[in-house]
Amino acid sequence: MSDAHRDIGYGVPQKAKRGSNKTPWPEGQAIPEQWISDGYAYRKKNGLHRINLSLEAERFVNRALATGARYTVWHRAWLNWCISPYCAGTPEPESTASTHAASDPLDVHPAVIKLWAKGIRTRDCGPQTLARAVEKGLLTIEQARRLGY
């Protein structure tokens, strides 16, 4: 800005400082279960595999407390954590993963079915799943027999 502009009282309005309403993570507070569910949905929406977000929630809170992080919208910070490289992920505990798989035995990646068609067994290769795959026409009876069905 030139001196002439200053002389007539013209000035650039000052921006309010950002972050004045940022707050630290409350000591002793855990991530709510709804946020963990939102994290699973957000990872799925972004094409990321399912991981143990309960463990990641502990890591997130510990890091927030250790670094003194401050945010205006903690829920958004959590969702960003869920898809960030910090959240590389630990596989879910077996009980949760098996419950998820048992809800629909054919909730199997198409690449796994291609392996089955070639006669290669995977951990998802159970008798019920193979029977349903044959019923749905995804495998022939001969292919299922080669897998031990």
PDB file of N, CA and C in Angstrom, residues 31-135:
ATOM      1  N   ILE A  31     -12.947 -41.444  22.453  1.00  0.00           N
ATOM      2  CA  ILE A  31     -13.684 -41.223  21.207  1.00  0.00           C
ATOM      3  C   ILE A  31     -15.046 -41.910  21.351  1.00  0.00           C
ATOM      4  N   PRO A  32     -16.147 -41.227  21.043  1.00  0.00           N
ATOM      5  CA  PRO A  32     -17.469 -41.857  21.127  1.00  0.00           C
ATOM      6  C   PRO A  32     -17.635 -42.988  20.110  1.00  0.00           C
ATOM      7  N   GLU A  33     -18.437 -43.984  20.459  1.00  0.00           N
ATOM      8  CA  GLU A  33     -18.680 -45.125  19.565  1.00  0.00           C
ATOM      9  C   GLU A  33     -19.232 -44.666  18.205  1.00  0.00           C
ATOM     10  N   GLN A  34     -20.079 -43.632  18.213  1.00  0.00           N
ATOM     11  CA  GLN A  34     -20.637 -43.134  16.949  1.00  0.00           C
ATOM     12  C   GLN A  34     -19.531 -42.620  16.032  1.00  0.00           C
ATOM     13  N   TRP A  35     -18.511 -41.985  16.604  1.00  0.00           N
ATOM     14  CA  TRP A  35     -17.396 -41.501  15.795  1.00  0.00           C
ATOM     15  C   TRP A  35     -16.632 -42.668  15.182  1.00  0.00           C
ATOM     16  N   ILE A  36     -16.500 -43.757  15.935  1.00  0.00           N
ATOM     17  CA  ILE A  36     -15.808 -44.939  15.393  1.00  0.00           C
ATOM     18  C   ILE A  36     -16.605 -45.500  14.227  1.00  0.00           C
ATOM     19  N   SER A  37     -17.924 -45.577  14.374  1.00  0.00           N
ATOM     20  CA  SER A  37     -18.775 -46.029  13.265  1.00  0.00           C
ATOM     21  C   SER A  37     -18.641 -45.093  12.068  1.00  0.00           C
ATOM     22  N   ASP A  38     -18.605 -43.803  12.323  1.00  0.00           N
ATOM     23  CA  ASP A  38     -18.418 -42.829  11.242  1.00  0.00           C
ATOM     24  C   ASP A  38     -17.068 -43.048  10.561  1.00  0.00           C
ATOM     25  N   GLY A  39     -16.050 -43.386  11.343  1.00  0.00           N
ATOM     26  CA  GLY A  39     -14.719 -43.645  10.790  1.00  0.00           C
ATOM     27  C   GLY A  39     -14.727 -44.845   9.846  1.00  0.00           C
ATOM     28  N   TYR A  40     -15.436 -45.926  10.244  1.00  0.00           N
ATOM     29  CA  TYR A  40     -15.550 -47.092   9.355  1.00  0.00           C
ATOM     30  C   TYR A  40     -16.225 -46.697   8.044  1.00  0.00           C
ATOM     31  N   ALA A  41     -17.304 -45.929   8.145  1.00  0.00           N
ATOM     32  CA  ALA A  41     -18.035 -45.502   6.944  1.00  0.00           C
ATOM     33  C   ALA A  41     -17.161 -44.608   6.070  1.00  0.00           C
ATOM     34  N   TYR A  42     -16.379 -43.733   6.691  1.00  0.00           N
ATOM     35  CA  TYR A  42     -15.520 -42.816   5.948  1.00  0.00           C
ATOM     36  C   TYR A  42     -14.404 -43.576   5.234  1.00  0.00           C
ATOM     37  N   ARG A  43     -13.825 -44.584   5.912  1.00  0.00           N
ATOM     38  CA  ARG A  43     -12.794 -45.403   5.272  1.00  0.00           C
ATOM     39  C   ARG A  43     -13.380 -46.172   4.091  1.00  0.00           C
ATOM     40  N   LYS A  44     -14.587 -46.734   4.292  1.00  0.00           N
ATOM     41  CA  LYS A  44     -15.235 -47.485   3.216  1.00  0.00           C
ATOM     42  C   LYS A  44     -15.516 -46.578   2.020  1.00  0.00           C
ATOM     43  N   LYS A  45     -16.022 -45.376   2.298  1.00  0.00           N
ATOM     44  CA  LYS A  45     -16.321 -44.404   1.254  1.00  0.00           C
ATOM     45  C   LYS A  45     -15.072 -44.056   0.445  1.00  0.00           C
ATOM     46  N   ASN A  46     -13.920 -44.049   1.105  1.00  0.00           N
ATOM     47  CA  ASN A  46     -12.660 -43.709   0.445  1.00  0.00           C
ATOM     48  C   ASN A  46     -11.892 -44.931  -0.058  1.00  0.00           C
ATOM     49  N   GLY A  47     -12.537 -46.094  -0.042  1.00  0.00           N
ATOM     50  CA  GLY A  47     -11.935 -47.300  -0.604  1.00  0.00           C
ATOM     51  C   GLY A  47     -10.804 -47.883   0.217  1.00  0.00           C
ATOM     52  N   LEU A  48     -10.800 -47.649   1.509  1.00  0.00           N
ATOM     53  CA  LEU A  48      -9.751 -48.172   2.381  1.00  0.00           C
ATOM     54  C   LEU A  48     -10.246 -49.409   3.116  1.00  0.00           C
ATOM     55  N   HIS A  49      -9.329 -50.336   3.396  1.00  0.00           N
ATOM     56  CA  HIS A  49      -9.716 -51.583   4.064  1.00  0.00           C
ATOM     57  C   HIS A  49     -10.127 -51.347   5.513  1.00  0.00           C
ATOM     58  N   ARG A  50     -10.865 -52.294   6.043  1.00  0.00           N
ATOM     59  CA  ARG A  50     -11.372 -52.207   7.418  1.00  0.00           C
ATOM     60  C   ARG A  50     -10.252 -52.553   8.390  1.00  0.00           C
ATOM     61  N   ILE A  51     -10.065 -51.683   9.370  1.00  0.00           N
ATOM     62  CA  ILE A  51      -9.027 -51.888  10.384  1.00  0.00           C
ATOM     63  C   ILE A  51      -9.638 -51.705  11.766  1.00  0.00           C
ATOM     64  N   ASN A  52      -8.851 -51.924  12.787  1.00  0.00           N
ATOM     65  CA  ASN A  52      -9.308 -51.788  14.166  1.00  0.00           C
ATOM     66  C   ASN A  52      -9.319 -50.306  14.563  1.00  0.00           C
ATOM     67  N   LEU A  53     -10.449 -49.642  14.359  1.00  0.00           N
ATOM     68  CA  LEU A  53     -10.540 -48.219  14.680  1.00  0.00           C
ATOM     69  C   LEU A  53     -10.651 -47.958  16.179  1.00  0.00           C
ATOM     70  N   SER A  54     -10.996 -48.963  16.967  1.00  0.00           N
ATOM     71  CA  SER A  54     -10.991 -48.773  18.420  1.00  0.00           C
ATOM     72  C   SER A  54      -9.565 -48.533  18.905  1.00  0.00           C
ATOM     73  N   LEU A  55      -8.625 -49.282  18.358  1.00  0.00           N
ATOM     74  CA  LEU A  55      -7.218 -49.081  18.688  1.00  0.00           C
ATOM     75  C   LEU A  55      -6.738 -47.730  18.157  1.00  0.00           C
ATOM     76  N   GLU A  56      -7.154 -47.390  16.950  1.00  0.00           N
ATOM     77  CA  GLU A  56      -6.770 -46.104  16.368  1.00  0.00           C
ATOM     78  C   GLU A  56      -7.329 -44.942  17.185  1.00  0.00           C
ATOM     79  N   ALA A  57      -8.510 -45.117  17.775  1.00  0.00           N
ATOM     80  CA  ALA A  57      -9.098 -44.069  18.606  1.00  0.00           C
ATOM     81  C   ALA A  57      -8.205 -43.790  19.819  1.00  0.00           C
ATOM     82  N   GLU A  58      -7.671 -44.849  20.416  1.00  0.00           N
ATOM     83  CA  GLU A  58      -6.757 -44.662  21.541  1.00  0.00           C
ATOM     84  C   GLU A  58      -5.499 -43.933  21.109  1.00  0.00           C
ATOM     85  N   ARG A  59      -4.972 -44.317  19.947  1.00  0.00           N
ATOM     86  CA  ARG A  59      -3.771 -43.652  19.431  1.00  0.00           C
ATOM     87  C   ARG A  59      -4.049 -42.172  19.162  1.00  0.00           C
ATOM     88  N   PHE A  60      -5.213 -41.882  18.588  1.00  0.00           N
ATOM     89  CA  PHE A  60      -5.596 -40.509  18.274  1.00  0.00           C
ATOM     90  C   PHE A  60      -5.662 -39.656  19.545  1.00  0.00           C
ATOM     91  N   VAL A  61      -6.339 -40.166  20.565  1.00  0.00           N
ATOM     92  CA  VAL A  61      -6.477 -39.418  21.815  1.00  0.00           C
ATOM     93  C   VAL A  61      -5.109 -39.230  22.474  1.00  0.00           C
ATOM     94  N   ASN A  62      -4.299 -40.299  22.524  1.00  0.00           N
ATOM     95  CA  ASN A  62      -2.969 -40.200  23.133  1.00  0.00           C
ATOM     96  C   ASN A  62      -2.117 -39.155  22.423  1.00  0.00           C
ATOM     97  N   ARG A  63      -2.176 -39.152  21.105  1.00  0.00           N
ATOM     98  CA  ARG A  63      -1.383 -38.175  20.344  1.00  0.00           C
ATOM     99  C   ARG A  63      -1.898 -36.752  20.589  1.00  0.00           C
ATOM    100  N   ALA A  64      -3.225 -36.589  20.611  1.00  0.00           N
ATOM    101  CA  ALA A  64      -3.797 -35.256  20.851  1.00  0.00           C
ATOM    102  C   ALA A  64      -3.363 -34.723  22.213  1.00  0.00           C
ATOM    103  N   LEU A  65      -3.380 -35.580  23.228  1.00  0.00           N
ATOM    104  CA  LEU A  65      -2.979 -35.157  24.569  1.00  0.00           C
ATOM    105  C   LEU A  65      -1.480 -34.904  24.649  1.00  0.00           C
ATOM    106  N   ALA A  66      -0.696 -35.751  24.008  1.00  0.00           N
ATOM    107  CA  ALA A  66       0.762 -35.619  24.076  1.00  0.00           C
ATOM    108  C   ALA A  66       1.260 -34.372  23.344  1.00  0.00           C
ATOM    109  N   THR A  67       0.628 -34.031  22.234  1.00  0.00           N
ATOM    110  CA  THR A  67       1.100 -32.888  21.440  1.00  0.00           C
ATOM    111  C   THR A  67       0.394 -31.590  21.788  1.00  0.00           C
ATOM    112  N   GLY A  68      -0.688 -31.676  22.557  1.00  0.00           N
ATOM    113  CA  GLY A  68      -1.448 -30.466  22.879  1.00  0.00           C
ATOM    114  C   GLY A  68      -2.229 -29.938  21.686  1.00  0.00           C
ATOM    115  N   ALA A  69      -2.605 -30.840  20.794  1.00  0.00           N
ATOM    116  CA  ALA A  69      -3.345 -30.439  19.588  1.00  0.00           C
ATOM    117  C   ALA A  69      -4.616 -29.695  19.957  1.00  0.00           C
ATOM    118  N   ARG A  70      -4.977 -28.741  19.126  1.00  0.00           N
ATOM    119  CA  ARG A  70      -6.184 -27.944  19.348  1.00  0.00           C
ATOM    120  C   ARG A  70      -6.939 -27.868  18.023  1.00  0.00           C
ATOM    121  N   TYR A  71      -8.230 -28.134  18.076  1.00  0.00           N
ATOM    122  CA  TYR A  71      -9.082 -28.078  16.886  1.00  0.00           C
ATOM    123  C   TYR A  71     -10.405 -27.417  17.234  1.00  0.00           C
ATOM    124  N   THR A  72     -11.043 -26.885  16.197  1.00  0.00           N
ATOM    125  CA  THR A  72     -12.391 -26.343  16.393  1.00  0.00           C
ATOM    126  C   THR A  72     -13.423 -27.448  16.251  1.00  0.00           C
ATOM    127  N   VAL A  73     -13.157 -28.407  15.344  1.00  0.00           N
ATOM    128  CA  VAL A  73     -14.100 -29.502  15.098  1.00  0.00           C
ATOM    129  C   VAL A  73     -13.340 -30.819  15.261  1.00  0.00           C
ATOM    130  N   TRP A  74     -13.409 -31.382  16.447  1.00  0.00           N
ATOM    131  CA  TRP A  74     -12.667 -32.607  16.748  1.00  0.00           C
ATOM    132  C   TRP A  74     -13.176 -33.795  15.947  1.00  0.00           C
ATOM    133  N   HIS A  75     -14.457 -33.844  15.666  1.00  0.00           N
ATOM    134  CA  HIS A  75     -15.010 -34.957  14.883  1.00  0.00           C
ATOM    135  C   HIS A  75     -14.370 -34.992  13.500  1.00  0.00           C
ATOM    136  N   ARG A  76     -14.220 -33.843  12.871  1.00  0.00           N
ATOM    137  CA  ARG A  76     -13.588 -33.775  11.547  1.00  0.00           C
ATOM    138  C   ARG A  76     -12.115 -34.186  11.642  1.00  0.00           C
ATOM    139  N   ALA A  77     -11.437 -33.767  12.715  1.00  0.00           N
ATOM    140  CA  ALA A  77     -10.040 -34.168  12.905  1.00  0.00           C
ATOM    141  C   ALA A  77      -9.936 -35.689  13.009  1.00  0.00           C
ATOM    142  N   TRP A  78     -10.888 -36.304  13.715  1.00  0.00           N
ATOM    143  CA  TRP A  78     -10.908 -37.762  13.849  1.00  0.00           C
ATOM    144  C   TRP A  78     -11.112 -38.423  12.483  1.00  0.00           C
ATOM    145  N   LEU A  79     -12.060 -37.924  11.695  1.00  0.00           N
ATOM    146  CA  LEU A  79     -12.309 -38.513  10.372  1.00  0.00           C
ATOM    147  C   LEU A  79     -11.079 -38.372   9.480  1.00  0.00           C
ATOM    148  N   ASN A  80     -10.401 -37.244   9.559  1.00  0.00           N
ATOM    149  CA  ASN A  80      -9.168 -37.075   8.782  1.00  0.00           C
ATOM    150  C   ASN A  80      -8.106 -38.069   9.239  1.00  0.00           C
ATOM    151  N   TRP A  81      -8.039 -38.314  10.544  1.00  0.00           N
ATOM    152  CA  TRP A  81      -7.089 -39.305  11.083  1.00  0.00           C
ATOM    153  C   TRP A  81      -7.393 -40.684  10.490  1.00  0.00           C
ATOM    154  N   CYS A  82      -8.674 -41.013  10.389  1.00  0.00           N
ATOM    155  CA  CYS A  82      -9.085 -42.340   9.914  1.00  0.00           C
ATOM    156  C   CYS A  82      -8.596 -42.647   8.499  1.00  0.00           C
ATOM    157  N   ILE A  83      -8.375 -41.625   7.694  1.00  0.00           N
ATOM    158  CA  ILE A  83      -7.920 -41.872   6.317  1.00  0.00           C
ATOM    159  C   ILE A  83      -6.486 -41.398   6.094  1.00  0.00           C
ATOM    160  N   SER A  84      -5.809 -40.960   7.155  1.00  0.00           N
ATOM    161  CA  SER A  84      -4.450 -40.441   7.016  1.00  0.00           C
ATOM    162  C   SER A  84      -3.425 -41.573   7.100  1.00  0.00           C
ATOM    163  N   PRO A  85      -2.188 -41.294   6.688  1.00  0.00           N
ATOM    164  CA  PRO A  85      -1.120 -42.289   6.820  1.00  0.00           C
ATOM    165  C   PRO A  85      -0.835 -42.675   8.273  1.00  0.00           C
ATOM    166  N   TYR A  86      -1.172 -41.794   9.249  1.00  0.00           N
ATOM    167  CA  TYR A  86      -1.007 -42.162  10.655  1.00  0.00           C
ATOM    168  C   TYR A  86      -1.833 -43.392  10.980  1.00  0.00           C
ATOM    169  N   CYS A  87      -2.913 -43.551  10.268  1.00  0.00           N
ATOM    170  CA  CYS A  87      -3.876 -44.615  10.539  1.00  0.00           C
ATOM    171  C   CYS A  87      -3.626 -45.784   9.585  1.00  0.00           C
ATOM    172  N   ALA A  88      -2.385 -46.251   9.544  1.00  0.00           N
ATOM    173  CA  ALA A  88      -2.038 -47.344   8.637  1.00  0.00           C
ATOM    174  C   ALA A  88      -2.828 -48.596   8.977  1.00  0.00           C
ATOM    175  N   GLY A  89      -3.123 -48.753  10.237  1.00  0.00           N
ATOM    176  CA  GLY A  89      -4.065 -49.777  10.638  1.00  0.00           C
ATOM    177  C   GLY A  89      -3.497 -51.076  11.116  1.00  0.00           C
ATOM    178  N   THR A  90      -4.151 -51.569  12.108  1.00  0.00           N
ATOM    179  CA  THR A  90      -3.936 -52.897  12.636  1.00  0.00           C
ATOM    180  C   THR A  90      -5.197 -53.669  12.293  1.00  0.00           C
ATOM    181  N   PRO A  91      -5.078 -54.893  11.789  1.00  0.00           N
ATOM    182  CA  PRO A  91      -6.295 -55.643  11.479  1.00  0.00           C
ATOM    183  C   PRO A  91      -7.210 -55.734  12.691  1.00  0.00           C
ATOM    184  N   GLU A  92      -8.498 -55.804  12.422  1.00  0.00           N
ATOM    185  CA  GLU A  92      -9.465 -55.914  13.505  1.00  0.00           C
ATOM    186  C   GLU A  92      -9.260 -57.211  14.271  1.00  0.00           C
ATOM    187  N   PRO A  93      -9.675 -57.247  15.532  1.00  0.00           N
ATOM    188  CA  PRO A  93      -9.621 -58.503  16.282  1.00  0.00           C
ATOM    189  C   PRO A  93     -10.438 -59.576  15.553  1.00  0.00           C
ATOM    190  N   GLU A  94     -10.028 -60.814  15.679  1.00  0.00           N
ATOM    191  CA  GLU A  94     -10.658 -61.910  14.939  1.00  0.00           C
ATOM    192  C   GLU A  94     -12.158 -61.990  15.165  1.00  0.00           C
ATOM    193  N   SER A  95     -12.634 -61.733  16.395  1.00  0.00           N
ATOM    194  CA  SER A  95     -14.058 -61.852  16.668  1.00  0.00           C
ATOM    195  C   SER A  95     -14.873 -60.873  15.841  1.00  0.00           C
ATOM    196  N   THR A  96     -14.404 -59.645  15.690  1.00  0.00           N
ATOM    197  CA  THR A  96     -15.125 -58.654  14.898  1.00  0.00           C
ATOM    198  C   THR A  96     -15.072 -59.015  13.424  1.00  0.00           C
ATOM    199  N   ALA A  97     -13.907 -59.445  12.948  1.00  0.00           N
ATOM    200  CA  ALA A  97     -13.771 -59.789  11.539  1.00  0.00           C
ATOM    201  C   ALA A  97     -14.633 -60.991  11.190  1.00  0.00           C
ATOM    202  N   SER A  98     -14.673 -62.015  12.064  1.00  0.00           N
ATOM    203  CA  SER A  98     -15.470 -63.193  11.753  1.00  0.00           C
ATOM    204  C   SER A  98     -16.961 -62.884  11.818  1.00  0.00           C
ATOM    205  N   THR A  99     -17.376 -61.999  12.712  1.00  0.00           N
ATOM    206  CA  THR A  99     -18.773 -61.588  12.764  1.00  0.00           C
ATOM    207  C   THR A  99     -19.153 -60.891  11.483  1.00  0.00           C
ATOM    208  N   HIS A 100     -18.258 -60.033  10.983  1.00  0.00           N
ATOM    209  CA  HIS A 100     -18.525 -59.318   9.737  1.00  0.00           C
ATOM    210  C   HIS A 100     -18.640 -60.317   8.583  1.00  0.00           C
ATOM    211  N   ALA A 101     -17.747 -61.291   8.527  1.00  0.00           N
ATOM    212  CA  ALA A 101     -17.772 -62.271   7.446  1.00  0.00           C
ATOM    213  C   ALA A 101     -18.991 -63.170   7.554  1.00  0.00           C
ATOM    214  N   ALA A 102     -19.404 -63.509   8.780  1.00  0.00           N
ATOM    215  CA  ALA A 102     -20.520 -64.421   8.956  1.00  0.00           C
ATOM    216  C   ALA A 102     -21.850 -63.780   8.593  1.00  0.00           C
ATOM    217  N   SER A 103     -21.928 -62.447   8.584  1.00  0.00           N
ATOM    218  CA  SER A 103     -23.188 -61.795   8.258  1.00  0.00           C
ATOM    219  C   SER A 103     -23.623 -62.114   6.832  1.00  0.00           C
ATOM    220  N   ASP A 104     -22.695 -62.258   5.918  1.00  0.00           N
ATOM    221  CA  ASP A 104     -23.006 -62.668   4.554  1.00  0.00           C
ATOM    222  C   ASP A 104     -21.816 -63.452   4.023  1.00  0.00           C
ATOM    223  N   PRO A 105     -21.905 -64.774   3.979  1.00  0.00           N
ATOM    224  CA  PRO A 105     -20.769 -65.578   3.540  1.00  0.00           C
ATOM    225  C   PRO A 105     -20.284 -65.228   2.145  1.00  0.00           C
ATOM    226  N   LEU A 106     -21.152 -64.656   1.314  1.00  0.00           N
ATOM    227  CA  LEU A 106     -20.699 -64.292  -0.024  1.00  0.00           C
ATOM    228  C   LEU A 106     -20.181 -62.860  -0.087  1.00  0.00           C
ATOM    229  N   ASP A 107     -19.972 -62.236   1.056  1.00  0.00           N
ATOM    230  CA  ASP A 107     -19.356 -60.921   1.088  1.00  0.00           C
ATOM    231  C   ASP A 107     -17.851 -61.119   0.931  1.00  0.00           C
ATOM    232  N   VAL A 108     -17.477 -61.682  -0.210  1.00  0.00           N
ATOM    233  CA  VAL A 108     -16.095 -62.048  -0.495  1.00  0.00           C
ATOM    234  C   VAL A 108     -15.662 -61.301  -1.750  1.00  0.00           C
ATOM    235  N   HIS A 109     -14.439 -60.838  -1.740  1.00  0.00           N
ATOM    236  CA  HIS A 109     -13.908 -60.084  -2.867  1.00  0.00           C
ATOM    237  C   HIS A 109     -13.919 -60.963  -4.123  1.00  0.00           C
ATOM    238  N   PRO A 110     -14.263 -60.408  -5.274  1.00  0.00           N
ATOM    239  CA  PRO A 110     -14.284 -61.191  -6.519  1.00  0.00           C
ATOM    240  C   PRO A 110     -12.954 -61.865  -6.832  1.00  0.00           C
ATOM    241  N   ALA A 111     -11.843 -61.257  -6.434  1.00  0.00           N
ATOM    242  CA  ALA A 111     -10.537 -61.878  -6.690  1.00  0.00           C
ATOM    243  C   ALA A 111     -10.404 -63.194  -5.928  1.00  0.00           C
ATOM    244  N   VAL A 112     -11.017 -63.291  -4.745  1.00  0.00           N
ATOM    245  CA  VAL A 112     -10.978 -64.524  -3.959  1.00  0.00           C
ATOM    246  C   VAL A 112     -11.757 -65.607  -4.683  1.00  0.00           C
ATOM    247  N   ILE A 113     -12.909 -65.262  -5.244  1.00  0.00           N
ATOM    248  CA  ILE A 113     -13.701 -66.249  -5.984  1.00  0.00           C
ATOM    249  C   ILE A 113     -12.923 -66.736  -7.201  1.00  0.00           C
ATOM    250  N   LYS A 114     -12.169 -65.847  -7.829  1.00  0.00           N
ATOM    251  CA  LYS A 114     -11.327 -66.264  -8.968  1.00  0.00           C
ATOM    252  C   LYS A 114     -10.266 -67.262  -8.506  1.00  0.00           C
ATOM    253  N   LEU A 115      -9.695 -67.055  -7.317  1.00  0.00           N
ATOM    254  CA  LEU A 115      -8.727 -68.011  -6.774  1.00  0.00           C
ATOM    255  C   LEU A 115      -9.404 -69.357  -6.528  1.00  0.00           C
ATOM    256  N   TRP A 116     -10.623 -69.316  -5.971  1.00  0.00           N
ATOM    257  CA  TRP A 116     -11.347 -70.560  -5.729  1.00  0.00           C
ATOM    258  C   TRP A 116     -11.576 -71.292  -7.041  1.00  0.00           C
ATOM    259  N   ALA A 117     -11.943 -70.552  -8.083  1.00  0.00           N
ATOM    260  CA  ALA A 117     -12.208 -71.171  -9.386  1.00  0.00           C
ATOM    261  C   ALA A 117     -10.969 -71.896  -9.917  1.00  0.00           C
ATOM    262  N   LYS A 118      -9.793 -71.426  -9.522  1.00  0.00           N
ATOM    263  CA  LYS A 118      -8.546 -72.068  -9.936  1.00  0.00           C
ATOM    264  C   LYS A 118      -8.153 -73.203  -8.999  1.00  0.00           C
ATOM    265  N   GLY A 119      -8.959 -73.413  -7.934  1.00  0.00           N
ATOM    266  CA  GLY A 119      -8.664 -74.487  -6.996  1.00  0.00           C
ATOM    267  C   GLY A 119      -7.767 -74.080  -5.850  1.00  0.00           C
ATOM    268  N   ILE A 120      -7.613 -72.783  -5.627  1.00  0.00           N
ATOM    269  CA  ILE A 120      -6.753 -72.284  -4.554  1.00  0.00           C
ATOM    270  C   ILE A 120      -7.618 -71.923  -3.357  1.00  0.00           C
ATOM    271  N   ARG A 121      -7.333 -72.553  -2.207  1.00  0.00           N
ATOM    272  CA  ARG A 121      -8.112 -72.298  -0.982  1.00  0.00           C
ATOM    273  C   ARG A 121      -7.646 -71.005  -0.318  1.00  0.00           C
ATOM    274  N   THR A 122      -8.587 -70.320   0.315  1.00  0.00           N
ATOM    275  CA  THR A 122      -8.288 -69.143   1.130  1.00  0.00           C
ATOM    276  C   THR A 122      -8.950 -69.350   2.488  1.00  0.00           C
ATOM    277  N   ARG A 123      -8.711 -68.444   3.444  1.00  0.00           N
ATOM    278  CA  ARG A 123      -9.317 -68.620   4.768  1.00  0.00           C
ATOM    279  C   ARG A 123     -10.829 -68.439   4.723  1.00  0.00           C
ATOM    280  N   ASP A 124     -11.375 -67.791   3.690  1.00  0.00           N
ATOM    281  CA  ASP A 124     -12.820 -67.599   3.550  1.00  0.00           C
ATOM    282  C   ASP A 124     -13.489 -68.799   2.882  1.00  0.00           C
ATOM    283  N   CYS A 125     -12.741 -69.859   2.660  1.00  0.00           N
ATOM    284  CA  CYS A 125     -13.204 -70.984   1.859  1.00  0.00           C
ATOM    285  C   CYS A 125     -13.914 -72.022   2.724  1.00  0.00           C
ATOM    286  N   GLY A 126     -15.046 -71.641   3.311  1.00  0.00           N
ATOM    287  CA  GLY A 126     -15.803 -72.568   4.141  1.00  0.00           C
ATOM    288  C   GLY A 126     -16.880 -73.274   3.349  1.00  0.00           C
ATOM    289  N   PRO A 127     -17.395 -74.397   3.867  1.00  0.00           N
ATOM    290  CA  PRO A 127     -18.392 -75.171   3.132  1.00  0.00           C
ATOM    291  C   PRO A 127     -19.663 -74.372   2.805  1.00  0.00           C
ATOM    292  N   GLN A 128     -20.148 -73.560   3.752  1.00  0.00           N
ATOM    293  CA  GLN A 128     -21.359 -72.781   3.481  1.00  0.00           C
ATOM    294  C   GLN A 128     -21.120 -71.761   2.369  1.00  0.00           C
ATOM    295  N   THR A 129     -19.969 -71.126   2.425  1.00  0.00           N
ATOM    296  CA  THR A 129     -19.659 -70.117   1.419  1.00  0.00           C
ATOM    297  C   THR A 129     -19.535 -70.753   0.045  1.00  0.00           C
ATOM    298  N   LEU A 130     -18.872 -71.915  -0.007  1.00  0.00           N
ATOM    299  CA  LEU A 130     -18.733 -72.615  -1.289  1.00  0.00           C
ATOM    300  C   LEU A 130     -20.094 -73.064  -1.813  1.00  0.00           C
ATOM    301  N   ALA A 131     -20.949 -73.564  -0.920  1.00  0.00           N
ATOM    302  CA  ALA A 131     -22.277 -74.009  -1.347  1.00  0.00           C
ATOM    303  C   ALA A 131     -23.073 -72.840  -1.923  1.00  0.00           C
ATOM    304  N   ARG A 132     -23.019 -71.708  -1.266  1.00  0.00           N
ATOM    305  CA  ARG A 132     -23.744 -70.534  -1.781  1.00  0.00           C
ATOM    306  C   ARG A 132     -23.140 -70.050  -3.083  1.00  0.00           C
ATOM    307  N   ALA A 133     -21.808 -70.133  -3.207  1.00  0.00           N
ATOM    308  CA  ALA A 133     -21.163 -69.719  -4.461  1.00  0.00           C
ATOM    309  C   ALA A 133     -21.618 -70.601  -5.611  1.00  0.00           C
ATOM    310  N   VAL A 134     -21.769 -71.912  -5.347  1.00  0.00           N
ATOM    311  CA  VAL A 134     -22.268 -72.830  -6.380  1.00  0.00           C
ATOM    312  C   VAL A 134     -23.718 -72.485  -6.704  1.00  0.00           C
ATOM    313  N   GLU A 135     -24.546 -72.257  -5.676  1.00  0.00           N
ATOM    314  CA  GLU A 135     -25.953 -71.896  -5.888  1.00  0.00           C
ATOM    315  C   GLU A 135     -26.097 -70.638  -6.735  1.00  0.00           C
TER     316      GLU A 135
END
